[in-house]
Short mmCIF file of C-alpha atoms in Angstrom, two decimals:
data_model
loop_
_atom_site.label_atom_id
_atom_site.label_comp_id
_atom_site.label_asym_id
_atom_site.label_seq_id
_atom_site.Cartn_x
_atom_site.Cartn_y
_atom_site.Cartn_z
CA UNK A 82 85.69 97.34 90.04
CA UNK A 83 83.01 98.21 92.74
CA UNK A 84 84.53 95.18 95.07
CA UNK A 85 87.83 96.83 94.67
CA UNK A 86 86.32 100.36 96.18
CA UNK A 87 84.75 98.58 98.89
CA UNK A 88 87.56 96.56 99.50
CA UNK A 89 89.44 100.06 99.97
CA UNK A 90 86.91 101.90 101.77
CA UNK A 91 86.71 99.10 104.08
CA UNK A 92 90.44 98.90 104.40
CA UNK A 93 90.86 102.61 105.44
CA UNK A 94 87.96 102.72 107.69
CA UNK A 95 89.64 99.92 109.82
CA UNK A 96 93.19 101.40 109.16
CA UNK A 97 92.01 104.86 111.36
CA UNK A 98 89.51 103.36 113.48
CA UNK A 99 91.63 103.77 116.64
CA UNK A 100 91.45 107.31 115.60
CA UNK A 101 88.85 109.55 116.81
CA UNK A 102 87.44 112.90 114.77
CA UNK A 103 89.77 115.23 116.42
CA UNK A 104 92.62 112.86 116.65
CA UNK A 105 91.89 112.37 112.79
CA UNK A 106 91.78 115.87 112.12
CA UNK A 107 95.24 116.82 113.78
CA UNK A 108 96.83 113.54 112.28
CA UNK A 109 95.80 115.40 108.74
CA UNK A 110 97.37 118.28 110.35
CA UNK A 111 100.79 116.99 111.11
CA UNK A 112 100.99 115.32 107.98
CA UNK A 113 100.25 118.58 105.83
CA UNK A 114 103.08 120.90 108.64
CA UNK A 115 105.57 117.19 107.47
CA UNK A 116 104.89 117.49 103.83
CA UNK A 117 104.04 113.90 103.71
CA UNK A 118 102.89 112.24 100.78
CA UNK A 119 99.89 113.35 99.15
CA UNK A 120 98.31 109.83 99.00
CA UNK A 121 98.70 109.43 103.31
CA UNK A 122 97.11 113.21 103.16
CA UNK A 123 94.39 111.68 100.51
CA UNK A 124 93.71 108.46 102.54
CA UNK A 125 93.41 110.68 105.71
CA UNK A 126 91.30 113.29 104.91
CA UNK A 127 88.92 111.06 102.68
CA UNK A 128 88.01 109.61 105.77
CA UNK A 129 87.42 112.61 107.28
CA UNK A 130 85.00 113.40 104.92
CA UNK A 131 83.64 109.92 104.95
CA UNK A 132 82.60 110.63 108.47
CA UNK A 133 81.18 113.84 107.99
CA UNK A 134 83.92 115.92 110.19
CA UNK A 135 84.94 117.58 106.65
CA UNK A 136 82.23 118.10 103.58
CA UNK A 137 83.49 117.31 100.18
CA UNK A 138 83.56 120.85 99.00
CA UNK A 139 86.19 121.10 101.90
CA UNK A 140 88.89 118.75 100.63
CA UNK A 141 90.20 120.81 97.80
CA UNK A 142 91.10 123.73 99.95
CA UNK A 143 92.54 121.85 102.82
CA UNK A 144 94.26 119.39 100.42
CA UNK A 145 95.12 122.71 98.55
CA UNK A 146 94.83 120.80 95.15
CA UNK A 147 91.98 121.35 92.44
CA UNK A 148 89.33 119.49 93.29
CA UNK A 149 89.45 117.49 90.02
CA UNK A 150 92.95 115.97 90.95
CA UNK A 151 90.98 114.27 93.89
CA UNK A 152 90.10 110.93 93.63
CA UNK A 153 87.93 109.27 96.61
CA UNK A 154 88.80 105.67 95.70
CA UNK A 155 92.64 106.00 95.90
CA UNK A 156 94.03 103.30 96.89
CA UNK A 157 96.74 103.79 99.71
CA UNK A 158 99.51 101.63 100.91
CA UNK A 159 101.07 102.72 104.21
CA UNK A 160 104.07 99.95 103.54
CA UNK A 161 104.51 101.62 99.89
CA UNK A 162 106.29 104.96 99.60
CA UNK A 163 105.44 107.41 97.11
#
């Protein structure tokens, strides 16, 4: 189970990369204005937080979702729809 969140962590760390904090931010941004799927919103903003541009007891109110419905090891597949 542990290799499995690392595997993911790694995964979405590589997958915005390219990205930098304020490109991050207003990819989050766009997403949330396009309704997107909540796990692309999840993935996105988890690494916000995950580099410190967010804290934790931010996600809730920009995911606008009780903070117990978050889950920082969700897995996200960008070729999967939800």
């Amino acid at each position: 189970m542990a290799e499995k969140k690392q595997k993911i962590k790694e995964e979405r760390i590589k997958r915005y990369e390219s990205f930098s904090d304020e490109e991050l931010l207003r990819e989050f941004n766009r997403l949330r204005e396009e309704d997107a799927s909540f796990s692309q919103q999840m993935d996105v903003i988890i690494e916000l937080e995950r580099r410190e541009v967010i804290g934790r007891d931010e996600v809730p109110s920009m995911l606008e979702e009780d903070s117990t419905m978050i889950d920082y090891d969700l897995e996200y597949n960008p070729e999967s729809m939800d």
